Tab-separated table of C-alpha atoms and ligand atoms in Angstrom:
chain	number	residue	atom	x	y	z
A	879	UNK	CA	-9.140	47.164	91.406
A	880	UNK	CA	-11.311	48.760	94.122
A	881	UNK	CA	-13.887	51.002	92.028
A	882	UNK	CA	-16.530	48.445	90.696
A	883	UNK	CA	-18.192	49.060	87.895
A	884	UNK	CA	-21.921	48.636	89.081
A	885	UNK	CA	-21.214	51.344	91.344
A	886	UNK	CA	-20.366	53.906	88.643
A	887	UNK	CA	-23.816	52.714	86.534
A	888	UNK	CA	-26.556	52.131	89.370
A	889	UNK	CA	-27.711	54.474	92.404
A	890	UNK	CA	-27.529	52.607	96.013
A	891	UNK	CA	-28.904	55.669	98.106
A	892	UNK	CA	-31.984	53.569	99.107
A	893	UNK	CA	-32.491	50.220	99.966
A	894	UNK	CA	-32.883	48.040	96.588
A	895	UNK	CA	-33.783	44.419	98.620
A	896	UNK	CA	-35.259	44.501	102.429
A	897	UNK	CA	-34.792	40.442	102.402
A	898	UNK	CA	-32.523	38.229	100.665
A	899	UNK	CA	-34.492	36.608	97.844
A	900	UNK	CA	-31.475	33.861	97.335
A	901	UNK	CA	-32.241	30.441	99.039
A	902	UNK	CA	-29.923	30.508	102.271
A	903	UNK	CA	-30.825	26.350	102.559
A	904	UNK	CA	-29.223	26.051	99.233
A	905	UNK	CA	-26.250	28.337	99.792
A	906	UNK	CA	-25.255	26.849	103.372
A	907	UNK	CA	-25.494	23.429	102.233
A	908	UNK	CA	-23.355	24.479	98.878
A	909	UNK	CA	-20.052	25.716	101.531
A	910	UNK	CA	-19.585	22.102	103.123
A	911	UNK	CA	-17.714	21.911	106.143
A	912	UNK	CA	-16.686	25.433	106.787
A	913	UNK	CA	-16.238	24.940	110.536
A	914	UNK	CA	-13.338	27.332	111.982
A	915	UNK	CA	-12.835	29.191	108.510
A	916	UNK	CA	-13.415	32.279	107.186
A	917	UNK	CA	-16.146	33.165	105.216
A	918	UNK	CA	-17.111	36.303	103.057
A	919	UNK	CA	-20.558	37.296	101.816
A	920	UNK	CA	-21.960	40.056	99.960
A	921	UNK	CA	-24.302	41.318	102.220
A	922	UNK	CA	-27.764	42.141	100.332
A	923	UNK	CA	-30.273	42.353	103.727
A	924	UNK	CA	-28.162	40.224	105.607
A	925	UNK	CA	-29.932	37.534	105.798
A	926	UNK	CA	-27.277	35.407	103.596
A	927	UNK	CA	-24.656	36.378	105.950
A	928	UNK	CA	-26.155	35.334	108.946
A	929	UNK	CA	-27.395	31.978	108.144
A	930	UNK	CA	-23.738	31.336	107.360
A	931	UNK	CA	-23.117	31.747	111.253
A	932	UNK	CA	-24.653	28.404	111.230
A	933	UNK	CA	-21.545	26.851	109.461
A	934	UNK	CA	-19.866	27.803	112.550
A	935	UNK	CA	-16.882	29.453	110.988
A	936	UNK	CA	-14.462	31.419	112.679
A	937	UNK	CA	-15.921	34.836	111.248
A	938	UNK	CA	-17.879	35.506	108.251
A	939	UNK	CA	-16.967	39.199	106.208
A	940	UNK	CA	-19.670	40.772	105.091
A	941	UNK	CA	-19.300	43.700	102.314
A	942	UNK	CA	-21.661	45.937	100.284
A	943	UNK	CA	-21.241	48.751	98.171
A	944	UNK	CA	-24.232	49.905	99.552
A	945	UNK	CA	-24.668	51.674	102.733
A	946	UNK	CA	-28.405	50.915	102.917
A	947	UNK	CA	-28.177	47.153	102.629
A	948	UNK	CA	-25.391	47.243	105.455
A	949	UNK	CA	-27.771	49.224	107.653
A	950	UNK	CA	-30.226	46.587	106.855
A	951	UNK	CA	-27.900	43.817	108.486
A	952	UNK	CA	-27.266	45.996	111.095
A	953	UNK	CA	-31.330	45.785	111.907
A	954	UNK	CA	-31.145	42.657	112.165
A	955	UNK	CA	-28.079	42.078	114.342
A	956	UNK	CA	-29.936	44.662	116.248
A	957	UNK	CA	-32.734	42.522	116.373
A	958	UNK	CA	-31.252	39.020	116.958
A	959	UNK	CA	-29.743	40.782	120.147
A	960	UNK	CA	-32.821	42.639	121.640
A	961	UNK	CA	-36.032	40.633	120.550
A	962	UNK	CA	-37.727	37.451	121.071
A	963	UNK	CA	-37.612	35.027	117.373
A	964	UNK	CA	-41.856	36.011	117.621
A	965	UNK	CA	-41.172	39.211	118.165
A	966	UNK	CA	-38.213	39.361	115.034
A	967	UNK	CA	-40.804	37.523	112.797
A	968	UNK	CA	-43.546	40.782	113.706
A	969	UNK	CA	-40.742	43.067	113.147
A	970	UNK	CA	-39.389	41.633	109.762
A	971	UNK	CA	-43.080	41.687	108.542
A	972	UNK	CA	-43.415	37.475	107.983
A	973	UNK	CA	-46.148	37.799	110.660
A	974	UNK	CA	-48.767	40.637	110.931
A	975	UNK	CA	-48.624	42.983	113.732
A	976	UNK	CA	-49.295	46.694	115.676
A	977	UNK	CA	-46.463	47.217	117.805
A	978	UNK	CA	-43.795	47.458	114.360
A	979	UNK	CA	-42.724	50.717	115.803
A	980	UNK	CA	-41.831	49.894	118.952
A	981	UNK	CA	-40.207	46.731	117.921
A	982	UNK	CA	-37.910	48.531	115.755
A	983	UNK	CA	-37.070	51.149	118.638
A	984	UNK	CA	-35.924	48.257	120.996
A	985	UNK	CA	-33.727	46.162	118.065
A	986	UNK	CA	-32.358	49.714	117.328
A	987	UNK	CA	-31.691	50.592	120.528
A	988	UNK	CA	-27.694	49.226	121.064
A	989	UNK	CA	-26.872	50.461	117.359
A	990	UNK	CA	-24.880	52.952	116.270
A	991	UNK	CA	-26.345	56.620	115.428
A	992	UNK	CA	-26.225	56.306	111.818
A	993	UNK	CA	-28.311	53.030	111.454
A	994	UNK	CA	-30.935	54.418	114.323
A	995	UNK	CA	-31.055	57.732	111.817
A	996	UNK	CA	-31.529	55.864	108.868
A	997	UNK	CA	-34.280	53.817	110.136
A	998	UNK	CA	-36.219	56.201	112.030
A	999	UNK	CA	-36.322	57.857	108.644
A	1000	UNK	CA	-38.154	54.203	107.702
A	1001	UNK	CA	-40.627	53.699	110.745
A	1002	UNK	CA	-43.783	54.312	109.018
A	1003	UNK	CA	-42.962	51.988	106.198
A	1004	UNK	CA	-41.662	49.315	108.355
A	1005	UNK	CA	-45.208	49.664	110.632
A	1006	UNK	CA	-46.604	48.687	107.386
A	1007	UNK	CA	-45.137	46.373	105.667
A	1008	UNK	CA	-42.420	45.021	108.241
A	1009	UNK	CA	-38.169	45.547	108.196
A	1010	UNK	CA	-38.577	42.944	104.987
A	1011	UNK	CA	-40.786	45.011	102.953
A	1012	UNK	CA	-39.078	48.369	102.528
A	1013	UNK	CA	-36.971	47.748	99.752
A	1014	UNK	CA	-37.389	49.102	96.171
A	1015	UNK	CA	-37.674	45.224	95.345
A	1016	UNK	CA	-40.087	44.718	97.441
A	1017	UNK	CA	-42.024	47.413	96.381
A	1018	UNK	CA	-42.013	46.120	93.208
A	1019	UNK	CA	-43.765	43.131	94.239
A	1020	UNK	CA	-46.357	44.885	96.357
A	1021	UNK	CA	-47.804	47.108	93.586
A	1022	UNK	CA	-47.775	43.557	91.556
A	1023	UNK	CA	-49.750	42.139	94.341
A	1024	UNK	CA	-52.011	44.588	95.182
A	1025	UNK	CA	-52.768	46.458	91.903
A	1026	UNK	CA	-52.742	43.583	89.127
A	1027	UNK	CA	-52.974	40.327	90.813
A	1028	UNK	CA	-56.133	40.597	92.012
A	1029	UNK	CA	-57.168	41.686	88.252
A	1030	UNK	CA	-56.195	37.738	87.323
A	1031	UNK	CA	-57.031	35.896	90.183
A	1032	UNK	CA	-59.310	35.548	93.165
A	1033	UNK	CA	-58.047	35.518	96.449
A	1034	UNK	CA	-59.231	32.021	97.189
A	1035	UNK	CA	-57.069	30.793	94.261
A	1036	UNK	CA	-54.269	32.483	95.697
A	1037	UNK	CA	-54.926	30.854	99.019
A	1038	UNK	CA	-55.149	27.552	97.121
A	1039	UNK	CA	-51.718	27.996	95.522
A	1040	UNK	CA	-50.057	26.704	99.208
A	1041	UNK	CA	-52.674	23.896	100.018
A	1042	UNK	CA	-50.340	20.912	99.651
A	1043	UNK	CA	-50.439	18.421	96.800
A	1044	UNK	CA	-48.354	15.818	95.475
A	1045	UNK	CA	-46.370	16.858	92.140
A	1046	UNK	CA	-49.198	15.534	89.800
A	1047	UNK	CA	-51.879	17.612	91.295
A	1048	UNK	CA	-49.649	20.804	91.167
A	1049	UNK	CA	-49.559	20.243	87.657
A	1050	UNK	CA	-52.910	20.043	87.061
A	1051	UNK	CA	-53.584	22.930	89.333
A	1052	UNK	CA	-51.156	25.192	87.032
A	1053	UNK	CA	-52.722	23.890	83.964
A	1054	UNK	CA	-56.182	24.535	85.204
A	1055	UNK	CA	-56.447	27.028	87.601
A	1056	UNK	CA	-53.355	28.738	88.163
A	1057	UNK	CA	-51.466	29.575	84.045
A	1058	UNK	CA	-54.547	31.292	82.966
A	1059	UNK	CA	-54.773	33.534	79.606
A	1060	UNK	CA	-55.058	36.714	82.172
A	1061	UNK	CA	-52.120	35.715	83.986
A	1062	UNK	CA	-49.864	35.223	81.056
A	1063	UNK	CA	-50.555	38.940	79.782
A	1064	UNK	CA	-50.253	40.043	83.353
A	1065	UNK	CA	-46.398	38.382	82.988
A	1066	UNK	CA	-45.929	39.786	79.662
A	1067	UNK	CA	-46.429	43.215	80.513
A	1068	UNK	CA	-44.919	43.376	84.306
A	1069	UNK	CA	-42.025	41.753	83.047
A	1070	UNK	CA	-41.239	43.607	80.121
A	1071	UNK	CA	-37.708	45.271	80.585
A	1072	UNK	CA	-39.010	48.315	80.920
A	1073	UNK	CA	-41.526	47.695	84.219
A	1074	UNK	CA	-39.291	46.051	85.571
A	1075	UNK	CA	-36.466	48.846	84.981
A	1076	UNK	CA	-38.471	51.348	86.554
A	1077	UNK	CA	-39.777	49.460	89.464
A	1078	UNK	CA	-37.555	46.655	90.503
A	1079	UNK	CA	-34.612	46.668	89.289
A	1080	UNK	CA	-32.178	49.417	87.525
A	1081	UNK	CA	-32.340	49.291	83.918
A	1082	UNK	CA	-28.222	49.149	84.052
A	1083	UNK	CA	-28.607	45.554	85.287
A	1084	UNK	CA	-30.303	44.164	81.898
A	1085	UNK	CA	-27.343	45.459	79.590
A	1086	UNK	CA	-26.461	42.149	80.036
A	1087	UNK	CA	-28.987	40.066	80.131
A	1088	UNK	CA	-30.693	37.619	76.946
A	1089	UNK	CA	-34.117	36.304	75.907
A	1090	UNK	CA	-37.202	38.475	77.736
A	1091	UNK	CA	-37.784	38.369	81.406
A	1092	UNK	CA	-41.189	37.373	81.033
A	1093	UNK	CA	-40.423	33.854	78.993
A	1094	UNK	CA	-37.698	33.675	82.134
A	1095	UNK	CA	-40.285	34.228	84.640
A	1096	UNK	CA	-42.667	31.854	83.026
A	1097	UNK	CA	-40.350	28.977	83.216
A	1098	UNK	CA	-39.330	29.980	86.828
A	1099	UNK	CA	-42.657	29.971	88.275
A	1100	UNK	CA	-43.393	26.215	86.866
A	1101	UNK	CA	-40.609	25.316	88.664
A	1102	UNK	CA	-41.867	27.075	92.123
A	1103	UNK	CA	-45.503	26.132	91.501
A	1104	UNK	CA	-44.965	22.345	90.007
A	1105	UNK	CA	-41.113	21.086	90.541
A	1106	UNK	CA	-41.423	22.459	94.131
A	1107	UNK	CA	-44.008	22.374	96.821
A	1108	UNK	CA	-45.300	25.945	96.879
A	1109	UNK	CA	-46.297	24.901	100.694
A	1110	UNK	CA	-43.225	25.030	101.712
A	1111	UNK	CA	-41.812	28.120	99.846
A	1112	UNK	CA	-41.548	31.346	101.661
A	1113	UNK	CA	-40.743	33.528	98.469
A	1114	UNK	CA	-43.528	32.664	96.868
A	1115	UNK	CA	-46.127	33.160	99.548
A	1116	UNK	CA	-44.642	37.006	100.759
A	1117	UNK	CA	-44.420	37.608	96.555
A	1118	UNK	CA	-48.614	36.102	96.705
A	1119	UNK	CA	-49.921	37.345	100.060
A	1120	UNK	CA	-47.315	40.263	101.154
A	1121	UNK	CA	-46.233	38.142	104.350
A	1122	UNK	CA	-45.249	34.853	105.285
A	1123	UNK	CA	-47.510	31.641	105.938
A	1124	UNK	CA	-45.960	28.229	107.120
A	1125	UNK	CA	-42.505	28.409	105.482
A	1126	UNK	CA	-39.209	30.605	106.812
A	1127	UNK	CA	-36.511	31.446	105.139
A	1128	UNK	CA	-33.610	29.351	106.164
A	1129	UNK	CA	-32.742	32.660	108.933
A	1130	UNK	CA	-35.532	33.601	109.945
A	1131	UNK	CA	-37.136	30.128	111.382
A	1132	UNK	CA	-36.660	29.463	115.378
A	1133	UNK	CA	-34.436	26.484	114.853
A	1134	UNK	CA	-31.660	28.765	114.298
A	1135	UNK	CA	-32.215	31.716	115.983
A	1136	UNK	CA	-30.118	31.352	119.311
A	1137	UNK	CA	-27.344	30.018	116.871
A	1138	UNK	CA	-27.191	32.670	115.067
A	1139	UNK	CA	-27.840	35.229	117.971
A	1140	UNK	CA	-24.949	33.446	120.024
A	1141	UNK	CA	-22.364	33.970	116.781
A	1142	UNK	CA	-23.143	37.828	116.122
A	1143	UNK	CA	-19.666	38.615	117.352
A	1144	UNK	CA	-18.224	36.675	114.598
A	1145	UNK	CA	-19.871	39.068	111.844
A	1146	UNK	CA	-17.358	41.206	110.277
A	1147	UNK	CA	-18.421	44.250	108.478
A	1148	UNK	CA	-16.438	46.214	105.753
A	1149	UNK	CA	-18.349	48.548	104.015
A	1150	UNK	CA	-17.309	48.710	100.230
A	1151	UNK	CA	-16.554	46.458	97.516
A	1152	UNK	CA	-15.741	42.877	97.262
A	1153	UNK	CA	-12.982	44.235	95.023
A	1154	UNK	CA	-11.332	46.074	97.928
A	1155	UNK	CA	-11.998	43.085	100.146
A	1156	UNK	CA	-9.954	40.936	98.007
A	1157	UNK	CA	-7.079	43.505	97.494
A	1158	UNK	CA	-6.294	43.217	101.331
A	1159	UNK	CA	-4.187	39.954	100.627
A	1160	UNK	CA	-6.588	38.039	103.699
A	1161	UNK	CA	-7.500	34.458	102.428
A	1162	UNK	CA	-11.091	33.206	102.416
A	1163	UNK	CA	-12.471	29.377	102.623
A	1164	UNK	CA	-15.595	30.508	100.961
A	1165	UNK	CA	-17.318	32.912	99.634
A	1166	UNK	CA	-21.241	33.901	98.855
A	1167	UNK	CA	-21.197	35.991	95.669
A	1168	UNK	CA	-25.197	36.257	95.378
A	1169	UNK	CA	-25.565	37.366	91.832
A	1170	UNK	CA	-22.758	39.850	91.353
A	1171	UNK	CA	-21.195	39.022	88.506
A	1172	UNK	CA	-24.457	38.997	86.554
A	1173	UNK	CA	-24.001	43.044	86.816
A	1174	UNK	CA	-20.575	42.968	85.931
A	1175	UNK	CA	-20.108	42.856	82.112
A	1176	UNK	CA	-17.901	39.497	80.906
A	1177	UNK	CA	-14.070	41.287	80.787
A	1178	UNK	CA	-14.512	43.025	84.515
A	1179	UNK	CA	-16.539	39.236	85.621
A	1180	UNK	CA	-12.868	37.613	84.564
A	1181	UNK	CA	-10.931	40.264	86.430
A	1182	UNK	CA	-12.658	40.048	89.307
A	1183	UNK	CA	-13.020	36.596	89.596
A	1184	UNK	CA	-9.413	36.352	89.216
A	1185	UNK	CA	-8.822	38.322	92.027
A	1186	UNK	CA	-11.320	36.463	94.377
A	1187	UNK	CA	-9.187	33.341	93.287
A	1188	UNK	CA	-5.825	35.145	94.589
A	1189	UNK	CA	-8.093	35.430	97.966
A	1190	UNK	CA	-9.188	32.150	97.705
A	1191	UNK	CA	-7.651	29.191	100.055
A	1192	UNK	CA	-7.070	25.922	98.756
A	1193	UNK	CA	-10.903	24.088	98.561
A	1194	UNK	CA	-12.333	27.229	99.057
A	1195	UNK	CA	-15.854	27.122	97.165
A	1196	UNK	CA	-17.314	30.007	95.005
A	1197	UNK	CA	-20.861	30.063	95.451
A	1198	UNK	CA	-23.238	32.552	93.417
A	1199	UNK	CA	-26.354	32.188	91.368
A	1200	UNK	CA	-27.207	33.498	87.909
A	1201	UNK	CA	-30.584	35.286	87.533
A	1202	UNK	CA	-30.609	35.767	83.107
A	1203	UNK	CA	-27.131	36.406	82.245
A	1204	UNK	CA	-25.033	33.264	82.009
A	1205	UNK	CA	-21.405	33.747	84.418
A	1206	UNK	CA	-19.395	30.992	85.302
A	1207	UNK	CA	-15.945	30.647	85.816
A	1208	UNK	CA	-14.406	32.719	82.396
A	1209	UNK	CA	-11.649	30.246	81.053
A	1210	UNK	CA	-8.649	31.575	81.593
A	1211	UNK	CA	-9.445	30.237	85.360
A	1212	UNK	CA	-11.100	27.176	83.987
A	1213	UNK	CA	-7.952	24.865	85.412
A	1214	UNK	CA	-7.996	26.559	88.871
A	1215	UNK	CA	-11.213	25.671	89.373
A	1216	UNK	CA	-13.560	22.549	89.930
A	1217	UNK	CA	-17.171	23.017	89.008
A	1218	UNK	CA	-19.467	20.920	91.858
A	1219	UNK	CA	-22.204	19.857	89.073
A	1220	UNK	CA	-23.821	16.688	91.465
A	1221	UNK	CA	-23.944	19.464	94.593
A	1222	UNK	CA	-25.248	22.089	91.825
A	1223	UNK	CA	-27.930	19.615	90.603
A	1224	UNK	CA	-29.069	18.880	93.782
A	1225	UNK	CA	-29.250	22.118	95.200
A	1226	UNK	CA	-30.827	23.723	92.191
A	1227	UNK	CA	-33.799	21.133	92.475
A	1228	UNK	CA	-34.396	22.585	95.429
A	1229	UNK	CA	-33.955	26.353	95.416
A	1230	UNK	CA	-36.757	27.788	96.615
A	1231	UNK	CA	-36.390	31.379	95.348
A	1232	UNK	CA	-37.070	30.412	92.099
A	1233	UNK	CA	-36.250	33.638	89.673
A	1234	UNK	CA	-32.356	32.624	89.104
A	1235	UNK	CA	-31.754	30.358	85.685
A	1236	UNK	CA	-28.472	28.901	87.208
A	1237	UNK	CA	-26.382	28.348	90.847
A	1238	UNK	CA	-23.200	27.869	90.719
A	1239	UNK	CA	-20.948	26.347	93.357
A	1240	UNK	CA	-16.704	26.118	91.950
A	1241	UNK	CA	-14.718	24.579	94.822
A	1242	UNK	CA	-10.562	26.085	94.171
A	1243	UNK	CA	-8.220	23.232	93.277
A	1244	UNK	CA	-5.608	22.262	95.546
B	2115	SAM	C1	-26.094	41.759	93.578
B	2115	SAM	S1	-27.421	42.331	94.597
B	2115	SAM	C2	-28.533	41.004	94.397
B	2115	SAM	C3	-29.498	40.843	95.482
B	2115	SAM	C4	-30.307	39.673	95.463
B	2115	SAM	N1	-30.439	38.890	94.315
B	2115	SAM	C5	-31.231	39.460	96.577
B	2115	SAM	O1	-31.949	38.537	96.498
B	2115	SAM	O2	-31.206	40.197	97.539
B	2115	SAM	C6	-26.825	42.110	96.200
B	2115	SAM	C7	-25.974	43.194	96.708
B	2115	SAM	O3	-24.728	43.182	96.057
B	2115	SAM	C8	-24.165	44.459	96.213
B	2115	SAM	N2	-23.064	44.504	95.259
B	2115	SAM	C9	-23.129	44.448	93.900
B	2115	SAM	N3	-21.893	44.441	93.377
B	2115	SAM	C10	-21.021	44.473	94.429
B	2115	SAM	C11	-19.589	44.487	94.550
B	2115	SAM	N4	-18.832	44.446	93.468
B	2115	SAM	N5	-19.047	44.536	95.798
B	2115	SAM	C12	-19.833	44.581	96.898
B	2115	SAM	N6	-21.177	44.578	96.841
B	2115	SAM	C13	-21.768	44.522	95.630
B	2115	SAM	C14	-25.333	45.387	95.994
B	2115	SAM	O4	-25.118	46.626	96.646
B	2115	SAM	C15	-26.479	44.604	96.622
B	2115	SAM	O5	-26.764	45.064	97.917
């Protein structure tokens, strides 16, 4: 199968997510020892993909159904190459900064025609609200935190949110300060399916999805603002403050930025479907399904997680996260399969992009 069914339901002419909003800390340390292999990713931003350089495998596939979120990738690669890791962090939009513009003309300025067109096109947006804030997703976010939030809370208990405090006082902070009356009617109604189907996400993606995304959001955030140390959680603080403070995203912090900018070479792009990736009979040691197979309704999830397993190597681990609907391997591949629970549990503790309900790591048998 190469035509995938999202593609037939949902329109990818713009860029849906300008950063990857999946944990890349979580998702590296899921793979193991990938050293030498090959990897394939879904692409999203990029971001994913290119904090899986840091497994130093031999080349790491990237696809996308979406010609936007490739182009995004290409920025980046762009940027790795011609920028200083300050100068990426202005340009992404996790620091503030003037010179956006010309930033974006020097990380553009070894890429091909297309992906210099297509951002051009985007230069005003990304002078004001960085590479990472031009997505439809992002978007969504924005008009949360500039319109409502500041109905519900002050800016001083927004600051507060990222002062940190041992688990206990997080709690109490919630309870007092933080899960107001305001802010749960603020959830309610900018999570209701329909907000969110008109301004984040498309409304095809909740055909499968149970329970209301508010009661799902509620339950996330105690986990971002209580089980984890907001301090150190980049999603939180861009989704709060439109930027980022102290914490990076796994790609985007210095430690690995010549790592990743000496392994560009071994990025692999195929524009199209994971479906036509794994129809080309190559065999992958692991592979970063973001949330995929949420979108996917339960008989085409089995048939195309079948044919990621015929593309699978022996050990090969299936990595993907869940945001409402629940996917994991469908059983007639239940015996091909090993679900990691203790590297699941662990990792999940820790996920810092808190929206998903489940992550999933299934290492192949053999
Ligand atoms: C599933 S979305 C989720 C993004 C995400 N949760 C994030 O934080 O960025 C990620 C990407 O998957 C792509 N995608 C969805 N189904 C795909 C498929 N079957 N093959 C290739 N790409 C796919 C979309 O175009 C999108 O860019």
């Amino acid at each position: 199968m190469t035509a995938s069914e999202i593609e037939t339901k949902a329109s990818f002419d713009h860029i849906r997510y300008a950063q990857l909003w999946e944990d890349a800390d979580i998702l590296t340390q899921a793979f193991g020892d990938c050293a030498g292999g090959t990897l394939v990713s879904i692409c999203a931003a990029g971001d994913n993909a290119l904090a899986m350089l840091t497994l130093d495998p031999a080349k790491v596939v990237v696809v996308d159904l979406s010609p936007a979120q490739i182009a995004c990738l290409r920025l980046r690669m762009g940027a790795f190459s011609a920028l200083s890791h300050p100068e990426f962090l202005e340009l992404m939009g996790a620091r503030a900064s003037n010179r956006r513009k010309a930033l974006l003309a020097r990380a553009l300025a070894g890429l091909d025609a297309q992906t210099q067109a297509f951002w051009a096109g985007l230069a005003e947006d990304v002078a004001l609200y960085g590479a990472g804030g031009v997505g439809k997703f992002e978007r969504y976010f924005r008009i949360f935190r500039t319109r409502l939030l500041p109905l519900v809370h002050s800016g001083k208990t927004l600051d507060d949110v990222f002062v940190p405090r041992g688990k206990a006082d997080r709690q109490t902070f919630y309870d007092t300060r933080f899960n107001t009356f305001r802010w749960r009617i603020l959830l309610n109604l900018f999570f209701s399916r329909f907000v969110m189907g008109r301004m984040g996400r498309d409304k095809a993606f909740f055909d499968h999805v149970d329970g209301s995304p508010a009661q799902h959001v509620a339950r996330r955030i105690h986990h971002a603002a209580v089980e984890t140390d907001p301090a150190q959680n980049p999603y939180l603080h861009w989704i709060l403050h439109g930027t980022h403070g102290a914490a990076l995203p796994m790609t985007w912090r210095a430690e690995h930025f010549d790592t990743i900018r000496s392994r560009l070479e071994r990025i692999d792009i195929r524009p199209g479907s994971l479906e036509a990736f794994v129809s080309t009979g190559e065999r992958a040691d692991g592979f970063n399904l973001s949330d995929i197979f949420e979108y996917m309704s339960p008989a085409v999830f089995a048939q195309v997680y079948g044919s990621i397993l015929a593309a699978a190597a022996p050990k090969a681990r299936l990595v993907y996260w869940n945001m409402m609907a629940p996917r994991r391997v469908p059983p007639a591949f239940a015996a091909q399969v090993t679900r990691q629970r203790g590297i699941e549990d662990r990792l999940k503790a820790q996920d810092n992009a808190f929206f998903y309900s489940d992550f999933v790591v299934e290492a192949v048998n053999g």
